[in-house]
CSV table of C-alpha atoms and ligand atoms in Angstrom, one decimal:
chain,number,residue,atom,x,y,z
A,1,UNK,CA,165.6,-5.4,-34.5
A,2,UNK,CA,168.5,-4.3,-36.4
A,3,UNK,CA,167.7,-1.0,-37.0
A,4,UNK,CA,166.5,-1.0,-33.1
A,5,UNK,CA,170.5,-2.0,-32.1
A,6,UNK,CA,171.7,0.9,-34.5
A,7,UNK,CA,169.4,3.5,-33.2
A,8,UNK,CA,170.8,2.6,-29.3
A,9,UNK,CA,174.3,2.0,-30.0
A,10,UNK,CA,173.9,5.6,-31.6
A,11,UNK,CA,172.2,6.5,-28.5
A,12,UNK,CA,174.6,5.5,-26.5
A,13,UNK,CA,177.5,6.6,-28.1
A,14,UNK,CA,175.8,10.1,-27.4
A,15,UNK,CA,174.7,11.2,-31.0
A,16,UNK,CA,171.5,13.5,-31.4
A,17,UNK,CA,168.8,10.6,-32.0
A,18,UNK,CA,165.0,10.8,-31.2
A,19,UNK,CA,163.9,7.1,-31.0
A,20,UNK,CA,160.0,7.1,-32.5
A,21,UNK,CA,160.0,3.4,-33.1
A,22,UNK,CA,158.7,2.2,-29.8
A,23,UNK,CA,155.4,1.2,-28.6
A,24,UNK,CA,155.4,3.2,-25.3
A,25,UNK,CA,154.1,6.3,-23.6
A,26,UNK,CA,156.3,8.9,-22.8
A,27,UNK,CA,153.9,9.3,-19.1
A,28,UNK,CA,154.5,7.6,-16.4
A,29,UNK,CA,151.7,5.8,-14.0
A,30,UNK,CA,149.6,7.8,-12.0
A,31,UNK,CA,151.4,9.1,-8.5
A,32,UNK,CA,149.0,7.3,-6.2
A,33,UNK,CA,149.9,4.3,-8.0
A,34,UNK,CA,153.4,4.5,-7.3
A,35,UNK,CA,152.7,5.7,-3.4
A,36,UNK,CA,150.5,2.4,-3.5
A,37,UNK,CA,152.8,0.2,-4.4
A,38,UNK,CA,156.0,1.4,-2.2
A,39,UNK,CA,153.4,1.2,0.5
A,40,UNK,CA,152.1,-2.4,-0.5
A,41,UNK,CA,156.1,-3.2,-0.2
A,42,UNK,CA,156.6,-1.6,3.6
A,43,UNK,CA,153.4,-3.8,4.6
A,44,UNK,CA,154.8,-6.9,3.2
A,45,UNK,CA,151.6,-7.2,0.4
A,46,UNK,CA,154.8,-9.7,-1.1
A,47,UNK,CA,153.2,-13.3,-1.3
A,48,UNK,CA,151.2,-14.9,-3.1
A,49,UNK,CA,147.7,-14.0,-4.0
A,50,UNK,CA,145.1,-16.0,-5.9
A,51,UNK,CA,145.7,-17.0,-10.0
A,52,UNK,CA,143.3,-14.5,-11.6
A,53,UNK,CA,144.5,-11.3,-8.8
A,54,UNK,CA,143.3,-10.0,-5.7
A,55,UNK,CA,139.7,-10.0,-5.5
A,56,UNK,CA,139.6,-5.7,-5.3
A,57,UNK,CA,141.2,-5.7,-8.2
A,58,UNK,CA,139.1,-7.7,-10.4
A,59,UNK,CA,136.3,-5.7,-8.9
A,60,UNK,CA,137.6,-2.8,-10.2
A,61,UNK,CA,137.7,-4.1,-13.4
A,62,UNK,CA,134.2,-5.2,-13.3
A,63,UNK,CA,133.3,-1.6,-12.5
A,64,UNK,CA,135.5,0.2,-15.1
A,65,UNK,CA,134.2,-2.4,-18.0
A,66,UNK,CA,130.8,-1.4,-16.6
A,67,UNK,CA,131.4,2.2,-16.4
A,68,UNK,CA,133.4,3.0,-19.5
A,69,UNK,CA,132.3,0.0,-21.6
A,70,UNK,CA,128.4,-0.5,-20.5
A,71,UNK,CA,129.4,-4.3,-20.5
A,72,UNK,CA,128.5,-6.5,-17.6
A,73,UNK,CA,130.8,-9.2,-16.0
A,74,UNK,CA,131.0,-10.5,-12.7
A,75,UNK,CA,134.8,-10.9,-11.1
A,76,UNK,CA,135.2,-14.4,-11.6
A,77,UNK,CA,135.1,-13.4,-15.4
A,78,UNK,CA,138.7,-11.4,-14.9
A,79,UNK,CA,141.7,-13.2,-14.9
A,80,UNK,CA,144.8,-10.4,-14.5
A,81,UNK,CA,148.1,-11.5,-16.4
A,82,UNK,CA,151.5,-10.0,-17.0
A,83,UNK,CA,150.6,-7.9,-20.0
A,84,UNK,CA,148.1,-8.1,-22.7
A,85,UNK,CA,150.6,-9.9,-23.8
A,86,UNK,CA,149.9,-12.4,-21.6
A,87,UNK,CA,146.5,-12.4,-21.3
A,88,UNK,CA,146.3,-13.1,-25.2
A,89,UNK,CA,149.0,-15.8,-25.2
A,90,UNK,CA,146.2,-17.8,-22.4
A,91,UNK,CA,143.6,-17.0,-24.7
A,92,UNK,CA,144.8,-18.4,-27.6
A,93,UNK,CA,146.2,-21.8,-25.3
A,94,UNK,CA,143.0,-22.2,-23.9
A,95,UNK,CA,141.3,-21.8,-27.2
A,96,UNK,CA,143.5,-23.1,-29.8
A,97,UNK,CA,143.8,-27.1,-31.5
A,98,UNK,CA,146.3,-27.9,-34.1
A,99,UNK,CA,145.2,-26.7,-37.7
A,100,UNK,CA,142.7,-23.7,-36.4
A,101,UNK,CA,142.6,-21.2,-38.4
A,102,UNK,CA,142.9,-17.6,-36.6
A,103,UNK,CA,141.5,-14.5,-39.0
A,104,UNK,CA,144.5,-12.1,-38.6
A,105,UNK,CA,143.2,-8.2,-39.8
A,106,UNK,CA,146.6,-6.9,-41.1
A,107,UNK,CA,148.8,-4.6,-40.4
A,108,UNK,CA,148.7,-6.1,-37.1
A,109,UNK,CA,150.8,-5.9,-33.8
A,110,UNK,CA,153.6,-8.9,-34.6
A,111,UNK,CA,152.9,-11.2,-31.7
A,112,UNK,CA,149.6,-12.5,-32.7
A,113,UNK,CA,150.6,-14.2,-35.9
A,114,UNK,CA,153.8,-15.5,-33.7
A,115,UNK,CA,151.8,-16.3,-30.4
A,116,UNK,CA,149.0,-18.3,-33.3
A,117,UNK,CA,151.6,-20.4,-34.7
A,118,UNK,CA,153.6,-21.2,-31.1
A,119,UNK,CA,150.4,-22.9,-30.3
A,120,UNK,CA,150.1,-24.8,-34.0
A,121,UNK,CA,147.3,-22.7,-34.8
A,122,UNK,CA,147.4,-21.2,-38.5
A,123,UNK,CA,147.4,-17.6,-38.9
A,124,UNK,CA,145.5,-16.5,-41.8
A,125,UNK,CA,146.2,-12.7,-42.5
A,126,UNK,CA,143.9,-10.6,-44.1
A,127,UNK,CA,145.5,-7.8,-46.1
A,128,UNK,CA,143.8,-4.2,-45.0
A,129,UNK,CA,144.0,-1.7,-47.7
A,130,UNK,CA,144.9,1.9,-47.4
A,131,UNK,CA,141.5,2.9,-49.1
A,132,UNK,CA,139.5,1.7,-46.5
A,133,UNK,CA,141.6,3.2,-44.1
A,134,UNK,CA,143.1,0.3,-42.9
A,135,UNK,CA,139.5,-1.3,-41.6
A,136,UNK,CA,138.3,-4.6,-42.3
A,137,UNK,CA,135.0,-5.0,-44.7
A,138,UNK,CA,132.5,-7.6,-44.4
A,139,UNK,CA,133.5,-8.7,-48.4
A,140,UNK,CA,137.0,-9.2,-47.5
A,141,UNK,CA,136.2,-11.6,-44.1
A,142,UNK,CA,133.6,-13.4,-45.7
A,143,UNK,CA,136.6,-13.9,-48.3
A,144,UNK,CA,138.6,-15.3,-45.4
A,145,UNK,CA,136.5,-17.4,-44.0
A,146,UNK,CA,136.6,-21.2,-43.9
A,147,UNK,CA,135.2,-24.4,-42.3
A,148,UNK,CA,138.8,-24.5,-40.4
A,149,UNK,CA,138.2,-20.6,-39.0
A,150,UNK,CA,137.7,-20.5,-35.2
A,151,UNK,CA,138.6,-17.0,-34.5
A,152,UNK,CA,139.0,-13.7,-35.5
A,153,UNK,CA,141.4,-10.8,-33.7
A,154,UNK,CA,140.0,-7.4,-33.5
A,155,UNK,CA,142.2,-4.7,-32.8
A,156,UNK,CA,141.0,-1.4,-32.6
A,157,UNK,CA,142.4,1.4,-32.3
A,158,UNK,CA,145.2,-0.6,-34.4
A,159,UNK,CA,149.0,-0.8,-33.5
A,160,UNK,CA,150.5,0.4,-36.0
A,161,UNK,CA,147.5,2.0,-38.1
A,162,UNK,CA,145.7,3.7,-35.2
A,163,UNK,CA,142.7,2.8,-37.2
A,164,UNK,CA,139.9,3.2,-34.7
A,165,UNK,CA,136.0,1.2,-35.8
A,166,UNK,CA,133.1,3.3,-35.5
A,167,UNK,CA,129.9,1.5,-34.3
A,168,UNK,CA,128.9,1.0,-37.7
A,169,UNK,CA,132.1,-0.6,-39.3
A,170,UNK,CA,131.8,-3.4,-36.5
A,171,UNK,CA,128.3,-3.8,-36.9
A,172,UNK,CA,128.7,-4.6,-40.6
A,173,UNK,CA,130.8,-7.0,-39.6
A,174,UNK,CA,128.5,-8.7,-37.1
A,175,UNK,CA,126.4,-10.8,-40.1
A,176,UNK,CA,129.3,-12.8,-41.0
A,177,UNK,CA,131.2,-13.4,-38.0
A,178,UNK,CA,127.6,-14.8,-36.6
A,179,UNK,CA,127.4,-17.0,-39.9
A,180,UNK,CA,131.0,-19.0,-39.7
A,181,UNK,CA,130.2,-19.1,-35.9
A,182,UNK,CA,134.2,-17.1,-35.0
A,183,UNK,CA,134.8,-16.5,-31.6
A,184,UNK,CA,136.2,-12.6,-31.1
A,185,UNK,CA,139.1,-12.0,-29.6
A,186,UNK,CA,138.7,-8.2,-29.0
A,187,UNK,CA,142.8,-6.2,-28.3
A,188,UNK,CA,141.4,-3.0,-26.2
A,189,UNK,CA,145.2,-2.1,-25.4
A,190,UNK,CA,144.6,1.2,-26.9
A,191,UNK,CA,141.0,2.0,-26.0
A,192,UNK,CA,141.2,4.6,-23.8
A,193,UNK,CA,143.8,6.5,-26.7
A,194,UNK,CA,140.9,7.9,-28.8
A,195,UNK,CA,140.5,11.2,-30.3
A,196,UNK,CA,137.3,13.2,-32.1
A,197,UNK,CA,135.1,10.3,-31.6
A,198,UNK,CA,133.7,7.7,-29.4
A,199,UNK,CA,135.8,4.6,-28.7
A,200,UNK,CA,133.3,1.6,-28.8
A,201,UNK,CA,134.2,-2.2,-28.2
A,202,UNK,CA,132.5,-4.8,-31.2
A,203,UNK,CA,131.5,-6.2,-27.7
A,204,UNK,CA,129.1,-3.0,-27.7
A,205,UNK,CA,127.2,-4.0,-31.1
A,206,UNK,CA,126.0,-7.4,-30.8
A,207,UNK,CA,124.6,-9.9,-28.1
A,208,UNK,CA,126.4,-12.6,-30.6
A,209,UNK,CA,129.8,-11.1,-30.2
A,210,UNK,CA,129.2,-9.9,-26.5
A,211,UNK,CA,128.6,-13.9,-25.8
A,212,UNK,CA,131.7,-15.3,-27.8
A,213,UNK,CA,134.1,-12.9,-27.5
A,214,UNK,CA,137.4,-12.3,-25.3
A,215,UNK,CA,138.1,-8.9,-24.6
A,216,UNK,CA,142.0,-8.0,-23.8
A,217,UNK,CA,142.9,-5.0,-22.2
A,218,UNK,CA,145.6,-3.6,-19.7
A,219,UNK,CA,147.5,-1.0,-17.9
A,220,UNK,CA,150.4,-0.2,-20.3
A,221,UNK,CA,149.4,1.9,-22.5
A,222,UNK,CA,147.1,3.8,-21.4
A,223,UNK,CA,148.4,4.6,-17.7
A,224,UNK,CA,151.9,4.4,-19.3
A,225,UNK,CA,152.5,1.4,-17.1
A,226,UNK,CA,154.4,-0.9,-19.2
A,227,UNK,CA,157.3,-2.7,-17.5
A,228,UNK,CA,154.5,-3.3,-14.9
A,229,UNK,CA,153.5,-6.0,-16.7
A,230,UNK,CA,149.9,-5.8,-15.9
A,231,UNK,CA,146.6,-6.8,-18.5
A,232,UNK,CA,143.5,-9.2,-18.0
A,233,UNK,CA,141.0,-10.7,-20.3
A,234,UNK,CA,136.9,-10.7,-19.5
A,235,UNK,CA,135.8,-13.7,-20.9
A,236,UNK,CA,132.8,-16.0,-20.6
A,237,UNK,CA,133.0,-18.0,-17.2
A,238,UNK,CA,133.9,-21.5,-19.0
A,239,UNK,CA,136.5,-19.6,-21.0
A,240,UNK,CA,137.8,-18.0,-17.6
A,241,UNK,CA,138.1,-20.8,-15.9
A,242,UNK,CA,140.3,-22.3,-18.2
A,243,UNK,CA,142.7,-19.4,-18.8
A,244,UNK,CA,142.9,-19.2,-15.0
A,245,UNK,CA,143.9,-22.6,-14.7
A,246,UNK,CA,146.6,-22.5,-17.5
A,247,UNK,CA,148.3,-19.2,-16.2
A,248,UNK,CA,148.0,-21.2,-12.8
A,249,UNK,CA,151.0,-23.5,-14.1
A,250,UNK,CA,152.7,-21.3,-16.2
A,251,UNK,CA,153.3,-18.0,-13.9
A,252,UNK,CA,150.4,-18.2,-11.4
A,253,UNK,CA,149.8,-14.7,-10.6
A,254,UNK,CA,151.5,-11.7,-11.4
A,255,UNK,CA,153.3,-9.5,-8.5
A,256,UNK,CA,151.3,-8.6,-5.9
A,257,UNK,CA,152.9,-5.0,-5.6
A,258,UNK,CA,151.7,-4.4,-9.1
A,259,UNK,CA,148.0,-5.5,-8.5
A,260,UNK,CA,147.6,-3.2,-5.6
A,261,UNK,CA,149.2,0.0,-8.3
A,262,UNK,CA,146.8,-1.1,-10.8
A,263,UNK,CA,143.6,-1.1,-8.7
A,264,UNK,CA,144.5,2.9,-7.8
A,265,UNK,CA,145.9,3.2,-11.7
A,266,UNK,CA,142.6,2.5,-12.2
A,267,UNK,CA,140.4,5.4,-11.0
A,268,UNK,CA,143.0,7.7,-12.0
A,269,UNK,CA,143.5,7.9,-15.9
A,270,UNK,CA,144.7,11.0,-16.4
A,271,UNK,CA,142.7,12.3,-19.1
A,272,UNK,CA,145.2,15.3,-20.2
A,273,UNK,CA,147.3,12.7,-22.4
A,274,UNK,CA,144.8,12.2,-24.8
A,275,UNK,CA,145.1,15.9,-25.2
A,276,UNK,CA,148.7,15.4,-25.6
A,277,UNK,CA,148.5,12.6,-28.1
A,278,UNK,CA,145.9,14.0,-29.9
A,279,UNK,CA,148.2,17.6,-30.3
A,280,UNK,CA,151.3,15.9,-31.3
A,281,UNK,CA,149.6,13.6,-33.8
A,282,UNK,CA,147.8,16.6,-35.4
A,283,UNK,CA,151.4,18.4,-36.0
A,284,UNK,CA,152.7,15.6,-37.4
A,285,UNK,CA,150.0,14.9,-39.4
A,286,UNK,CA,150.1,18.0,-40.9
A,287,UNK,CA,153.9,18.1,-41.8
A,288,UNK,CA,153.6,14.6,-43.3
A,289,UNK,CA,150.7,15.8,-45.3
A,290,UNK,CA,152.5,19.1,-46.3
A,291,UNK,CA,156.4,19.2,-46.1
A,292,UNK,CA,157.2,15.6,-46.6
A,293,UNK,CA,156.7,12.9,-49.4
A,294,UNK,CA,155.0,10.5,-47.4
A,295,UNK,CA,151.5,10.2,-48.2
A,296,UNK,CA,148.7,9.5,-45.3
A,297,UNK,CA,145.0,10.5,-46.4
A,298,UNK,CA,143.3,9.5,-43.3
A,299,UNK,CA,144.6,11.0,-39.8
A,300,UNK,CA,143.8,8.1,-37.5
A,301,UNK,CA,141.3,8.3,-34.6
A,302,UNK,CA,143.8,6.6,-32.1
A,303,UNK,CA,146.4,4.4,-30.5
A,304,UNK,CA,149.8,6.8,-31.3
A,305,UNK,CA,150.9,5.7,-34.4
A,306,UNK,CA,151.1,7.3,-37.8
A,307,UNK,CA,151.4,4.9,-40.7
A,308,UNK,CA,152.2,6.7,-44.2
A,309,UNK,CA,153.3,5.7,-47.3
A,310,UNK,CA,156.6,5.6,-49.1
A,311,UNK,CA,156.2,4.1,-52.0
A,312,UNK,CA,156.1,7.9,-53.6
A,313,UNK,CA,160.2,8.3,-52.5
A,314,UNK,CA,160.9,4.8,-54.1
A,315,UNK,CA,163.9,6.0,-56.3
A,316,UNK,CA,163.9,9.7,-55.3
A,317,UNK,CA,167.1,10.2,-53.4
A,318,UNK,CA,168.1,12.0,-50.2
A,319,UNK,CA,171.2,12.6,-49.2
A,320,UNK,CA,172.8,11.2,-51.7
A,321,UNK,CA,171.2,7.6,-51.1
A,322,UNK,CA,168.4,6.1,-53.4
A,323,UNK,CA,165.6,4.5,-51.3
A,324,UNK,CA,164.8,1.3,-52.3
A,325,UNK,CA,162.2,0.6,-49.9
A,326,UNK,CA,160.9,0.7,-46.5
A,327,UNK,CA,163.9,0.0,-45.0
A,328,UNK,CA,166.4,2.1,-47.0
A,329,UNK,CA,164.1,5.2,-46.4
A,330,UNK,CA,164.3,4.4,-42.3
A,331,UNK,CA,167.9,3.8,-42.5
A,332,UNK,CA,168.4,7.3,-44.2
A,333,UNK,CA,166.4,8.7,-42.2
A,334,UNK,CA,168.2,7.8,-39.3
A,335,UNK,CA,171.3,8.8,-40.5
A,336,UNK,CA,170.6,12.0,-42.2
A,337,UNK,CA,168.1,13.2,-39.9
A,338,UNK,CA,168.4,11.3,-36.4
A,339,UNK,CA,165.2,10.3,-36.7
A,340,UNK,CA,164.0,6.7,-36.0
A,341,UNK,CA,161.1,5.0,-37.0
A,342,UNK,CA,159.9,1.2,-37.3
A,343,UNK,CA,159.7,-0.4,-41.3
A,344,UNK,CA,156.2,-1.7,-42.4
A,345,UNK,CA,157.8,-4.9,-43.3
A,346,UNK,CA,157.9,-5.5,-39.5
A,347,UNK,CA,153.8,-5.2,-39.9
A,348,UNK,CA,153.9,-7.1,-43.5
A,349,UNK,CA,153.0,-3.7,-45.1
A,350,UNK,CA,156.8,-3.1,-46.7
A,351,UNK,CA,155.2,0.3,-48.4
A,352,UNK,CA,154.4,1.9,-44.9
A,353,UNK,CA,156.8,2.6,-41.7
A,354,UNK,CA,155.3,3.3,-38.3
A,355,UNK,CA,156.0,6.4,-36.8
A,356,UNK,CA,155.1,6.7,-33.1
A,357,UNK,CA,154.2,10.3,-31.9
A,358,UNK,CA,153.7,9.6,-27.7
A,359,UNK,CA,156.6,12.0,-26.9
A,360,UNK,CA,157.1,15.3,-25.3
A,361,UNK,CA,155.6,18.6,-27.6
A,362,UNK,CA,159.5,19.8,-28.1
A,363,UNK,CA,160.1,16.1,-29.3
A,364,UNK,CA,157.4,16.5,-31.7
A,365,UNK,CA,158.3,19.7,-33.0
A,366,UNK,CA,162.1,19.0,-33.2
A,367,UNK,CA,160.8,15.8,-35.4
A,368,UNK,CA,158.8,18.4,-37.6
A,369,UNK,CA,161.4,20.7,-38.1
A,370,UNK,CA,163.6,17.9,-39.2
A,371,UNK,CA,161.3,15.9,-41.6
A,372,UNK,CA,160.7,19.2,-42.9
A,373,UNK,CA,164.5,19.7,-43.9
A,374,UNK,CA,164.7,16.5,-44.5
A,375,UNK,CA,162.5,16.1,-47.6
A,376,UNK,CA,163.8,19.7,-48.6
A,377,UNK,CA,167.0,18.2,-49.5
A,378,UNK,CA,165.6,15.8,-52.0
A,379,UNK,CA,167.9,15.6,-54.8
B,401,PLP,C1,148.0,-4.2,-30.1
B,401,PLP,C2,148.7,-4.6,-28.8
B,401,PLP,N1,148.2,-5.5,-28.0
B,401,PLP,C3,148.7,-5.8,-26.9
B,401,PLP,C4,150.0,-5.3,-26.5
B,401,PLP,C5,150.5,-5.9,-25.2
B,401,PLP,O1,151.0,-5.0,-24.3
B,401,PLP,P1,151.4,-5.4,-22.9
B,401,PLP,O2,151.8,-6.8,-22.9
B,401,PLP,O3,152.5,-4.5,-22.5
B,401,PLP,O4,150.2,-5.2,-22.0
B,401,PLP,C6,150.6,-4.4,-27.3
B,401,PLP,C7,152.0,-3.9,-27.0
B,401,PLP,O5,152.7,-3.4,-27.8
B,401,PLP,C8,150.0,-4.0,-28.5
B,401,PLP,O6,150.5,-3.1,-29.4
């Protein structure tokens, strides 16, 4: 948050900054969607609809989660929410006593460990290692299990490792999440943000997890749709029921105008920012890998995050000012460079900083350029 104030206030006060430290697209949603909504305005589509969204919606939902996902639901299994964010908070209400323990796969996206313990839960983190590229291993959850475990957050591709699962890292998972009897909550945010392979949901790999799992998705990443505030969760129909009736007295359901954008968002991914993504995180792969002291062995297979290492500039100086840790090297980074990027400490992983790459190609290369000079002037 701090280093977030100091990268606007330099912003704002007009200094030369390019902002990498947040989780947003750079695209905006598709034009119909926009045309949709101004149109759902002018026809007064501005009261209330039902709790889980307007039936056409769901059903679009239904079909894409068909489609895409070969996964079967019916529409009373959607509930829409304001967000993923949203959507998981329900889940975890719904699903949640006092003292259950919630299997945590870290680095992971801040708000589940925060939304867990809000609700009295316990969140039990499992450290990820580098080696493994960031993936979870059936050794290390059968470490992590116990008799208080209820549930397990998958998260892949992975804010902020952009690890992405193939079909076989989830299905060696499958034995033991079976065995302690966890319920799945599966984060699709970034699903449709895949590059050089296949995105597959654990949902896809066994009947077990397809019947006790939550899968969270929504419209902000991937149709750069954020401030919309628009995600949903496919659950089982008892599961449904009750997230539809908690978000029925806490915000009932979200804006009408945003449903109607969503259902047209929806047929109209616009499959040239994959392209994009995938271009930009290639050159900045590359530079990190060649011209820069950071070290990042795997390139990751989505999301739009890169996740090096810094412990290999821990004393070096640039600048003139030693870098202590994660921190330090973000601070002088910002300051020497105009370059800002988010600390691992923010993910528990204080030897790593996020660098997010969904930004225009000029963006990306004026961030090259300056990395480049930037570890030239090592000293
Ligand atoms: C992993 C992950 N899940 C869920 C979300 C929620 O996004 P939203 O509430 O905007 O749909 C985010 C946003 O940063 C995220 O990174």
């Amino acid at each position: 948050m701090e280093l977030n104030s100091k990268i606007n206030e330099l912003i704002n006060s007009g200094k030369d900054v390019i902002n990498l430290t947040v989780g947003e697209p750079n695209y905006y949603e598709p034009s119909n969607a926009a045309h949709v909504a101004i149109e759902a305005i002018n026809e007064h589509f501005t009261h209330y609809t039902s709790t889980p969204g307007i039936l056409s919606l769901r059903q679009a939902i239904v079909k894409k989660l068909k489609e895409d996902n070969q996964l079967d639901f019916s529409a009373d299994q959607i509930v829409v929410s304001n967000g993923g964010k949203q959507a998981l908070y329900n889940t975890l209400a719904v699903l949640l006593n006092e003292g259950d323990e919630v299997l945590i796969p870290t680095p992971a996206w801040p708000s589940y460990a925060s939304q867990v313990e809000l609700l009295d839960g316990v969140p039990k983190e499992i450290p990820l290692s580098e080696d493994t590229g960031f993936k979870l291993t059936p050794d290390l959850l059968e470490k992590n299990c116990s008799p208080k475990t209820k549930l397990i957050i998958l998260n892949s591709p992975s804010n902020p490792t952009g690890a992405t699962y193939t079909s076989a890292e989830f299905k060696a998972l499958v034995p033991i999440i079976e065995k302690h009897k966890l319920l799945v909550i599966s984060d699709e945010i970034y699903e449709k943000l895949v590059y050089d392979m296949d995105y597959v949901s654990p949902l896809n790999v066994s009947q077990y997890i397809r019947e006790n799992s939550i899968l969270i998705n929504g419209f902000s990443k991937a149709f750069g749709m954020t401030g919309w505030r628009i995600g949903y969760t496919a659950a089982p129909i008892e599961v449904s029921k009750k997230i539809a009736a908690f978000q029925s007295q806490t915000t009932a359901n979200i804006n009408s105008i945003a449903q109607k954008a969503a259902e047209v968002a929806l047929a109209n991914f616009e499959i040239q920012h994959v392209a994009e993504l995938k271009r930009n995180r290639d050159i900045l792969f590359k530079a990190i890998q060649e011209d820069t002291d950071m070290s990042l062995d795997d390139c990751p297979n989505g999301a739009f995050y890169l996740f090096p290492n810094i412990k290999g500039l821990i004393g070096k100086t640039y600048g003139g000012q030693e870098v202590h840790n994660s921190q330090d090297f973000c601070h002088i980074l910002l300051k020497e460079a105009g370059i800002g990027i988010t600390p691992g400490d923010v993910f528990d992983a204080p030897n790593n900083v996020r660098i997010s790459y969904a930004k225009d190609l000029q963006t990306i290369k004026t961030v090259r350029d300056r990395l480049i000079s930037f570890f030239e002037g090592e000293n």
